[in-house]
Coordinates of C-alpha atoms in Angstrom, one line a residue:
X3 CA -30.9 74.7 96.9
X4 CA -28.7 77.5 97.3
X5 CA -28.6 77.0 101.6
X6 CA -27.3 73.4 100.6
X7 CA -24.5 74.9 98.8
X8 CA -23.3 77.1 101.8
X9 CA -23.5 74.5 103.4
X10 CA -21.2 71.7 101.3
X11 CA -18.7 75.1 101.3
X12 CA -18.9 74.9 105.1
X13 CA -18.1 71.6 105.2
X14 CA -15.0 71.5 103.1
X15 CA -13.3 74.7 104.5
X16 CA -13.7 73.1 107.8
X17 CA -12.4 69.8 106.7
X18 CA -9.0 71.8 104.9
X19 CA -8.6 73.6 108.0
X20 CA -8.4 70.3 109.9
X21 CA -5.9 68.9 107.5
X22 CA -3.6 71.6 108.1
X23 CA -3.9 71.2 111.5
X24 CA -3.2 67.6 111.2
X25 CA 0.1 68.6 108.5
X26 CA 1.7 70.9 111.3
X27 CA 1.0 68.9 114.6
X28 CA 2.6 66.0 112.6
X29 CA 5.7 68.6 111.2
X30 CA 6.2 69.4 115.1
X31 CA 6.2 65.8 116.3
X32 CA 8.7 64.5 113.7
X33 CA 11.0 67.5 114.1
X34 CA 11.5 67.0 117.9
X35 CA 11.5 63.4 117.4
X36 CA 14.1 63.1 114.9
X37 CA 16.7 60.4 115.3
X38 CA 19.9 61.4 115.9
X39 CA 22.3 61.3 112.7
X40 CA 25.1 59.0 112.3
X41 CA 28.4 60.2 113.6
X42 CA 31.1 59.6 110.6
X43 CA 34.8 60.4 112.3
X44 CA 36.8 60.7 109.0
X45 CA 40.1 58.7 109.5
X46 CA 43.1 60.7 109.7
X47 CA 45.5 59.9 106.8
X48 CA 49.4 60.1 108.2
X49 CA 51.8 62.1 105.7
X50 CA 54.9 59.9 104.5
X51 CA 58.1 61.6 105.8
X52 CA 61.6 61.1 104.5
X53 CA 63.9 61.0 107.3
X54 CA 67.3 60.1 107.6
X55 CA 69.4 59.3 111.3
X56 CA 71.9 61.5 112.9
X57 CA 73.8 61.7 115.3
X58 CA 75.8 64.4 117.6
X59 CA 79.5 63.9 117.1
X60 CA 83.1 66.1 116.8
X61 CA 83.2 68.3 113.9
X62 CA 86.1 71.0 112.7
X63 CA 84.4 73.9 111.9
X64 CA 85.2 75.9 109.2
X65 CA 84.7 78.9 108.0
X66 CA 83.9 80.4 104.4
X67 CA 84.1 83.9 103.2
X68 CA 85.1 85.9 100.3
X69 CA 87.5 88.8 99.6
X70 CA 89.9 90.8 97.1
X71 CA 93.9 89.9 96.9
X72 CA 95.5 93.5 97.5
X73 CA 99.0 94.0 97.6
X74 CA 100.9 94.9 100.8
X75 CA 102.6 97.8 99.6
X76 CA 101.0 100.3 96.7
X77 CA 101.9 103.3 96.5
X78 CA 103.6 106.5 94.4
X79 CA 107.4 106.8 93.5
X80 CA 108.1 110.7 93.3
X81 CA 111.6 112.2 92.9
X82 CA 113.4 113.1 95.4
X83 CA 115.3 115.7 93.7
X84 CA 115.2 118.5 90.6
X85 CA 117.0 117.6 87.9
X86 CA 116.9 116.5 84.2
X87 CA 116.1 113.4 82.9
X88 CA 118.7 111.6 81.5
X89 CA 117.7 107.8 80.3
X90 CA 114.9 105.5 82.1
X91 CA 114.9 101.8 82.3
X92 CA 114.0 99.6 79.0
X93 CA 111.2 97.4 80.5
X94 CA 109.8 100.9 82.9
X95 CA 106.8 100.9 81.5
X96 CA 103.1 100.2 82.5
X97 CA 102.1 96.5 83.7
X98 CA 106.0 95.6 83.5
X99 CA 107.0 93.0 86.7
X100 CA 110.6 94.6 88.1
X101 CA 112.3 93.0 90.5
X102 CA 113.9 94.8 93.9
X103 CA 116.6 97.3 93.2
X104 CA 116.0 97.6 89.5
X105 CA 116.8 101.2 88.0
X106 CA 113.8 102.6 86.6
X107 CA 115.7 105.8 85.5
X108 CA 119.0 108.4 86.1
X109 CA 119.1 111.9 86.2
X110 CA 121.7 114.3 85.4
X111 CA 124.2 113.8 88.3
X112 CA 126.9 116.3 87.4
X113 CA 125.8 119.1 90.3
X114 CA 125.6 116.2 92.4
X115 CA 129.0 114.8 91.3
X116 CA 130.4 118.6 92.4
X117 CA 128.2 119.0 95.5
X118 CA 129.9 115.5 96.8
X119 CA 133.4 116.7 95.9
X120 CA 132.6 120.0 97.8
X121 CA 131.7 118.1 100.9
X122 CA 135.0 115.8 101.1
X123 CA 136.9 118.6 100.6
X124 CA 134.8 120.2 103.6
X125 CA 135.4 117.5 105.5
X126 CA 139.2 117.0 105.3
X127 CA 139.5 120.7 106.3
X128 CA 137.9 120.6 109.0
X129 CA 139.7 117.5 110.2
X130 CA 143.0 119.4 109.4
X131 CA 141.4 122.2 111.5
X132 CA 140.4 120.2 114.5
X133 CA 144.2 118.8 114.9
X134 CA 145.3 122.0 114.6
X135 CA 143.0 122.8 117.2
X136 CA 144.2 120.0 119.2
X137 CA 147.9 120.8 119.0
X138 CA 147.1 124.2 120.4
X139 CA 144.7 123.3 123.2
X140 CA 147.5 121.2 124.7
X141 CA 150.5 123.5 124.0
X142 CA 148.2 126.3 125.8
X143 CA 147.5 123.7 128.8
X144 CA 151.6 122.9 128.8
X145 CA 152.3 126.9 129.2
X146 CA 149.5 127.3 131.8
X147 CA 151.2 124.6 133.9
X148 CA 154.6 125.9 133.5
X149 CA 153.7 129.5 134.3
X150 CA 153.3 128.6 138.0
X151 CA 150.0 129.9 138.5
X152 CA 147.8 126.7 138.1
X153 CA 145.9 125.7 140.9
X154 CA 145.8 121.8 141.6
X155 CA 147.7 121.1 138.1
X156 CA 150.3 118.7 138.8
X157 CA 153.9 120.5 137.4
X158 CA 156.6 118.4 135.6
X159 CA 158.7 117.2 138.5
X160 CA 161.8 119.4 138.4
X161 CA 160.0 122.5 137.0
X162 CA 161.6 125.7 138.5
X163 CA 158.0 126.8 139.2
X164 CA 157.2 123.8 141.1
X165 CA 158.3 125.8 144.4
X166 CA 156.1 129.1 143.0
X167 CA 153.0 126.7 142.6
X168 CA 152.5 126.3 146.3
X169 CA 152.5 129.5 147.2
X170 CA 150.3 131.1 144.2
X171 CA 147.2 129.3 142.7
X172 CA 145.1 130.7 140.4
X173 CA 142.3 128.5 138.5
X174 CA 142.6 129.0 134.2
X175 CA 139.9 130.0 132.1
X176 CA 138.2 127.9 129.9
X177 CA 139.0 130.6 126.5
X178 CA 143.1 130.5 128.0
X179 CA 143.2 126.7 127.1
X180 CA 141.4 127.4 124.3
X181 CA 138.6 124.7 124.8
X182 CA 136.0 126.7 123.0
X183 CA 137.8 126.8 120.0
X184 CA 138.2 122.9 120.4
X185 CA 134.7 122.3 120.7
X186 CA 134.1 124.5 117.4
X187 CA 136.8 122.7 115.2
X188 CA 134.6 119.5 116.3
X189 CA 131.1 120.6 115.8
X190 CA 132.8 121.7 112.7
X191 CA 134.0 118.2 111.9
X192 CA 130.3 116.8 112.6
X193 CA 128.5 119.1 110.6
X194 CA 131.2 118.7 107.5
X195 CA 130.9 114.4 108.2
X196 CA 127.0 115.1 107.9
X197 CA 127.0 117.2 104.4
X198 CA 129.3 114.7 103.4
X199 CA 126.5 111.8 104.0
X200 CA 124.0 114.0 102.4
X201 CA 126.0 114.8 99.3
X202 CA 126.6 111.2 99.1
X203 CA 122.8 110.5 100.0
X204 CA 121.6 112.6 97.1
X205 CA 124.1 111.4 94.3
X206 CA 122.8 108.0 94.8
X207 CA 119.5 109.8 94.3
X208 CA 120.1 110.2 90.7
X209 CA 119.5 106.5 90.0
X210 CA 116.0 106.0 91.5
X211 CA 115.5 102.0 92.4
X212 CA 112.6 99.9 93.2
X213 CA 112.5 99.4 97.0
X214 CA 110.3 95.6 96.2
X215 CA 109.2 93.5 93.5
X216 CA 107.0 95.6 91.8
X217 CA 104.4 96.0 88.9
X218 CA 104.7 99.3 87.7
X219 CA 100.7 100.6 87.5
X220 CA 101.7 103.4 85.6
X221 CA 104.4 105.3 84.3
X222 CA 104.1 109.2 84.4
X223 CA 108.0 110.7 83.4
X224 CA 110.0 110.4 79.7
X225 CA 113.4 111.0 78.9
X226 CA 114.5 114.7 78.8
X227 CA 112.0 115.8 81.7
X228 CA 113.0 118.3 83.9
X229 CA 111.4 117.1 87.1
X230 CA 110.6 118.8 91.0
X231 CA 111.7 117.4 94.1
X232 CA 107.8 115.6 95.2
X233 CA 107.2 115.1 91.6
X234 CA 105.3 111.6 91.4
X235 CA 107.3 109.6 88.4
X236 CA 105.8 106.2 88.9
X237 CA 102.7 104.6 90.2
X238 CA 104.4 100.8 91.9
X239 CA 102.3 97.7 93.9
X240 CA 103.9 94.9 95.6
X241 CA 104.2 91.5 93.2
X242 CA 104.9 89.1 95.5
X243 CA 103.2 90.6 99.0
X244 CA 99.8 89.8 98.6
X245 CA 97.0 90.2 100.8
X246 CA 93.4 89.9 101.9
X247 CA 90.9 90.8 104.0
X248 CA 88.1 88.5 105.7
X249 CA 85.5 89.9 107.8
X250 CA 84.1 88.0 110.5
X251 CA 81.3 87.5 113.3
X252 CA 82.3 86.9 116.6
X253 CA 80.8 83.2 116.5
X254 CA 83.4 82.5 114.1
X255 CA 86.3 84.1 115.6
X256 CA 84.8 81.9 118.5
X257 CA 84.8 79.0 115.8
X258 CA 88.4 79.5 114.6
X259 CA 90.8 80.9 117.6
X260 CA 88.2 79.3 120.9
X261 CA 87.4 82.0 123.7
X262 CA 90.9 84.0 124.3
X263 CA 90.6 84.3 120.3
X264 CA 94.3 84.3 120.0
X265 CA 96.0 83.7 116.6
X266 CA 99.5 83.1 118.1
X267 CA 99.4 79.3 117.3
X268 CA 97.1 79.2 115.1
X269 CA 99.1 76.7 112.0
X270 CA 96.4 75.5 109.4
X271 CA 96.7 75.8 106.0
X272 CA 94.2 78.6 104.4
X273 CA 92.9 77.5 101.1
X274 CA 91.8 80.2 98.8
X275 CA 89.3 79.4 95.2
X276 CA 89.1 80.8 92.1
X277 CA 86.3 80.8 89.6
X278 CA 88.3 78.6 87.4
X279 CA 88.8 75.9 90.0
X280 CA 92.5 77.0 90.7
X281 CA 93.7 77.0 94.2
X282 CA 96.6 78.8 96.2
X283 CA 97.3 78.8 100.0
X284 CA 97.3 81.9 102.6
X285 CA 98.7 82.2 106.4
X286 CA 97.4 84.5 109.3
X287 CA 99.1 87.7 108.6
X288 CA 97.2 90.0 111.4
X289 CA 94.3 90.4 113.2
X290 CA 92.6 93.4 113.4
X291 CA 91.8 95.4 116.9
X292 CA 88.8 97.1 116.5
X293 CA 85.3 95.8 115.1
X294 CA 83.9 97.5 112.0
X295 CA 81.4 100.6 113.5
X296 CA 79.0 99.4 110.7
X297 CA 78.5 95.9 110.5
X298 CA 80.4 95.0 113.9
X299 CA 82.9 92.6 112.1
X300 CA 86.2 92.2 113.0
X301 CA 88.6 92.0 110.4
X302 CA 91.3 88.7 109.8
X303 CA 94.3 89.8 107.8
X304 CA 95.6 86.8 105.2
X305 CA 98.8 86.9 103.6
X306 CA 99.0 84.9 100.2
X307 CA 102.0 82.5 100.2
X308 CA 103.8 82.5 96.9
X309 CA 104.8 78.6 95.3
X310 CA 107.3 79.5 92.5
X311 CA 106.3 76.0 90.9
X312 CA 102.3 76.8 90.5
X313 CA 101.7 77.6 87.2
X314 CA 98.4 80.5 87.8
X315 CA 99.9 82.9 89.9
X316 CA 97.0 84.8 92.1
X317 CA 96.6 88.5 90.8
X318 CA 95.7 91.7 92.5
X319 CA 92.3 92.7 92.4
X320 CA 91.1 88.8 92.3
X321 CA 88.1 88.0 94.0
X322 CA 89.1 84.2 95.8
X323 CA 86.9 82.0 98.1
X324 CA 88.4 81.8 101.5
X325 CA 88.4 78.4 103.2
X326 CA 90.0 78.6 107.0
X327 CA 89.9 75.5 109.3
X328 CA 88.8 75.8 112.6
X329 CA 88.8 73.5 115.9
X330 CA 87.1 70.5 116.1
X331 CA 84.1 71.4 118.1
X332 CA 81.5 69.0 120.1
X333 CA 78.0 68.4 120.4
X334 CA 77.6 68.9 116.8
X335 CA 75.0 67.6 114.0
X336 CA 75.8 67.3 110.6
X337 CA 72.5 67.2 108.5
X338 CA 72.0 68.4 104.2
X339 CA 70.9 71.5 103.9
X340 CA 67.5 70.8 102.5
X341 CA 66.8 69.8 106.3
X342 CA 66.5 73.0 107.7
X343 CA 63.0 74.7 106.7
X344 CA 62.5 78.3 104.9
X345 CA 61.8 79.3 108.5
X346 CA 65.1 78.1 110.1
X347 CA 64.1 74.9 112.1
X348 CA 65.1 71.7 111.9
X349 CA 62.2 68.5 112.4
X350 CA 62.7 65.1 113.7
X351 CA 60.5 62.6 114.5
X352 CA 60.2 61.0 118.2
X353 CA 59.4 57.8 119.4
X354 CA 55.6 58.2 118.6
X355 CA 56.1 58.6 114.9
X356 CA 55.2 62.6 115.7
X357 CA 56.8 65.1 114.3
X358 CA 58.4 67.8 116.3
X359 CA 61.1 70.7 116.0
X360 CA 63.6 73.3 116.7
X361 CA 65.3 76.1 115.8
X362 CA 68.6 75.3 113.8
X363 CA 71.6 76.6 115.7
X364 CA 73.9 76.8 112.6
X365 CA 77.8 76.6 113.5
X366 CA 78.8 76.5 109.6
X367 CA 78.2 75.1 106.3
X368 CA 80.5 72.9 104.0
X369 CA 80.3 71.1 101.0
X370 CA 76.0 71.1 101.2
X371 CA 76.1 70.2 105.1
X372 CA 74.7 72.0 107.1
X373 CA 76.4 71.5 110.7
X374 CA 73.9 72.7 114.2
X375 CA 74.0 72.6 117.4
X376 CA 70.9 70.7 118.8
X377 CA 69.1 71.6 122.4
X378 CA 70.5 70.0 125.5
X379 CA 68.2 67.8 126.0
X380 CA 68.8 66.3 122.1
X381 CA 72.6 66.0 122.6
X382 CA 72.9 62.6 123.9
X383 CA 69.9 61.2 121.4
X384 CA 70.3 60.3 117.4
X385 CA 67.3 61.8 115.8
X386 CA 65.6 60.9 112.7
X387 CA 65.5 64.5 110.9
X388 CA 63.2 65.1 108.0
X389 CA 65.4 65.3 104.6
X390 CA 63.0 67.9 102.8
X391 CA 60.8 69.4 105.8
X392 CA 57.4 71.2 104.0
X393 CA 56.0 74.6 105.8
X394 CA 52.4 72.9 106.7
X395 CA 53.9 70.5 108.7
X396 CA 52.8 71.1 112.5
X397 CA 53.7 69.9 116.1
X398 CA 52.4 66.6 117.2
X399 CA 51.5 65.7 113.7
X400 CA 51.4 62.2 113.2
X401 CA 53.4 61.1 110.1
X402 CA 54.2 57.4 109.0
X403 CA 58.1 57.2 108.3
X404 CA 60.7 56.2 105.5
X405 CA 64.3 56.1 106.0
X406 CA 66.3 57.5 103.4
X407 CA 68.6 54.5 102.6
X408 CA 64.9 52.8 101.7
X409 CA 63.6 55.5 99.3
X410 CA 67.0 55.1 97.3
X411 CA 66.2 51.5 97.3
X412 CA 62.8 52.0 95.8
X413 CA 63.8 54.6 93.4
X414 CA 66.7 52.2 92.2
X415 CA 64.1 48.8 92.0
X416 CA 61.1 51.6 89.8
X417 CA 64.1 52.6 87.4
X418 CA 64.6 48.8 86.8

């Protein structure tokens, strides 16, 4: 009985080993005889790309920057001499407008008064000297020549010395005919007509006047004062000179004045903007000769021209938007400013609906336009340029295309 048993035991651990036998010869052949799988090649979806034509045309370029209206002239008013005081104008005080040669304030003139009376009286003396002087130069020469003794002085024809004369000769000295004291009674004359003009110079002193159409900034004297000579009375700008200062690249002096970058004919009106919307014009004052160390700009000079009828009148210290036309330039593209991409380039699409792109040559901006200067080999070509380019977008991508004009048209037809 129990040898039977082994036996059955045998018999089924030999059969189990020959179904797992069976199990991984079958595993083996179905593995390397697999059918191949089914190759799936997912369609490509194509993007929808807004694009809109343009083409390369003639363009004036502009040129936009920003700066503060200074006046020309600011500066201190000091006295030019010491003295008291005496009245000062009504309307001198601080933010007053004063037109050229208004007197902003007199000093006590009396020494002045004396100093200029002391000067004429100079004067005429020393021009009674100097004809005295002259009387006796020439009565000196006329006894010279009628001693005999001149040599090569022609004598009055008659003369008894006219026969002496040609036998002794003898050349006069200069201190004889007295020409040293002539030349002293004139330098005399010249310094006396001199502290005349300065007597007279500093008596007009005592009523100081605005050299320009001024704002007074500040007032710093009162009535009574005793001031010095150098003593600052007044702090004065210009009114009516006003000016600004642009800085500029070298591609936009290129822009504005063309290679020799001269501003000698340069005639367009400069516009200059407000916050508020106003608007006032500006000319070419100067141009500067050296570029900036720092940021290598050079800078343009602007003069603010004055109209008596506009009713806001531009300000020092105003900060204005500065508009300045420039020549009409070639081989430009004018395309919205959404069009070129965070990273600078502008994409079209070719003839095979793909997109490709460049790197936006800017010339300027104005009014939301952005205006570039394609590659030569896009010059001659309109391209349709992408209106809102997205950073994903690659090279040779292919992209199914709507025009602008059409998307307006579809917007227009959902609204309805």
């Amino acid at each position: 009985m129990l040898s039977k048993l082994k036996s059955n035991t045998l018999w089924i651990s030999l059969a189990g080993l020959g179904l797992l036998m069976l199990s991984l010869a079958y595993t083996v052949y179905a593995i390397e005889n697999r059918p191949e799988p089914e190759k799936y090649q997912e369609a490509q979806r194509k993007v929808l790309v807004t694009v809109e034509a343009i083409s390369v045309g003639a363009h004036q370029g502009r040129v936009f920057a920003n700066a503060e209206v200074r006046p020309k002239y600011e500066m201190s008013l000091s006295s030019e001499l010491s003295a008291r005081v005496e009245s000062l104008h009504p309307l001198f005080e601080t933010g007053r407008v004063l037109s050229k040669g208004t007197s902003l304030l007199k000093v006590d003139a009396l020494r002045f008064q004396q100093e200029y009376a002391q000067a004429q009286q100079n004067l005429a003396q020393a021009n009674l000297n100097l004809q005295l002087e002259r009387q006796e130069s020439k009565q000196a020469l006329l006894e010279w020549q009628e001693s005999g003794l001149a040599k090569g002085v022609s004598v009055a024809k008659g003369s008894k010395t006219a026969k002496a004369s040609k036998e002794t000769k003898i050349e006069a000295d200069d201190l004889r005919l007295r020409k040293p004291q002539l030349q002293l009674a004139e330098a005399e004359v010249e310094q006396a007509t001199a502290a005349l003009k300065l007597a007279k110079q500093n008596l007009n002193r005592t009523e100081m006047r605005l050299p320009f159409d001024a704002v007074i900034s500040e007032r710093l004297v009162a009535p009574g004062q005793f001031l010095q000579a150098g003593q600052a009375v007044a702090t004065i700008y210009s009114a009516n000179d006003l000016e600004l200062t642009v800085m500029l690249k070298p591609s936009e002096w290129q822009l504005l004045f063309g290679a020799t970058h001269s501003i000698e004919n340069y005639q367009a009106s400069i516009i200059l903007s407000g916050d508020d919307g106003s608007s006032w014009r500006a000319k070419i004052a100067r141009a500067g000769q050296a570029f900036d160390r720092q940021t290598r700009l050079r800078p343009l000079v602007l003069r603010v021209v004055q109209d008596p009828k506009q009713e806001m009148s531009l300000l020092s210290g105003n900060f204005v938007g500065v508009e300045i036309p420039g020549r009409v330039e070639q081989g430009l593209m004018a395309v919205a400013a959404s069009s070129v991409s965070s990273s600078g380039d502008l994409w079209y699409v070719d003839a095979k609906k793909r997109l490709r792109s460049f790197s936006a040559d800017i010339a300027f901006q104005h009014k939301g336009n952005v205006y570039v200067r394609p590659p030569a080999g896009l010059v001659s070509q309109s391209l349709d340029i992408l209106s809102s380019p997205l950073p994903h977008y690659v090279n040779g991508q292919q992209v199914e295309v709507q025009r602008l004009n059409q998307l307006a048209v579809n917007r227009r037809g959902a609204a309805q």
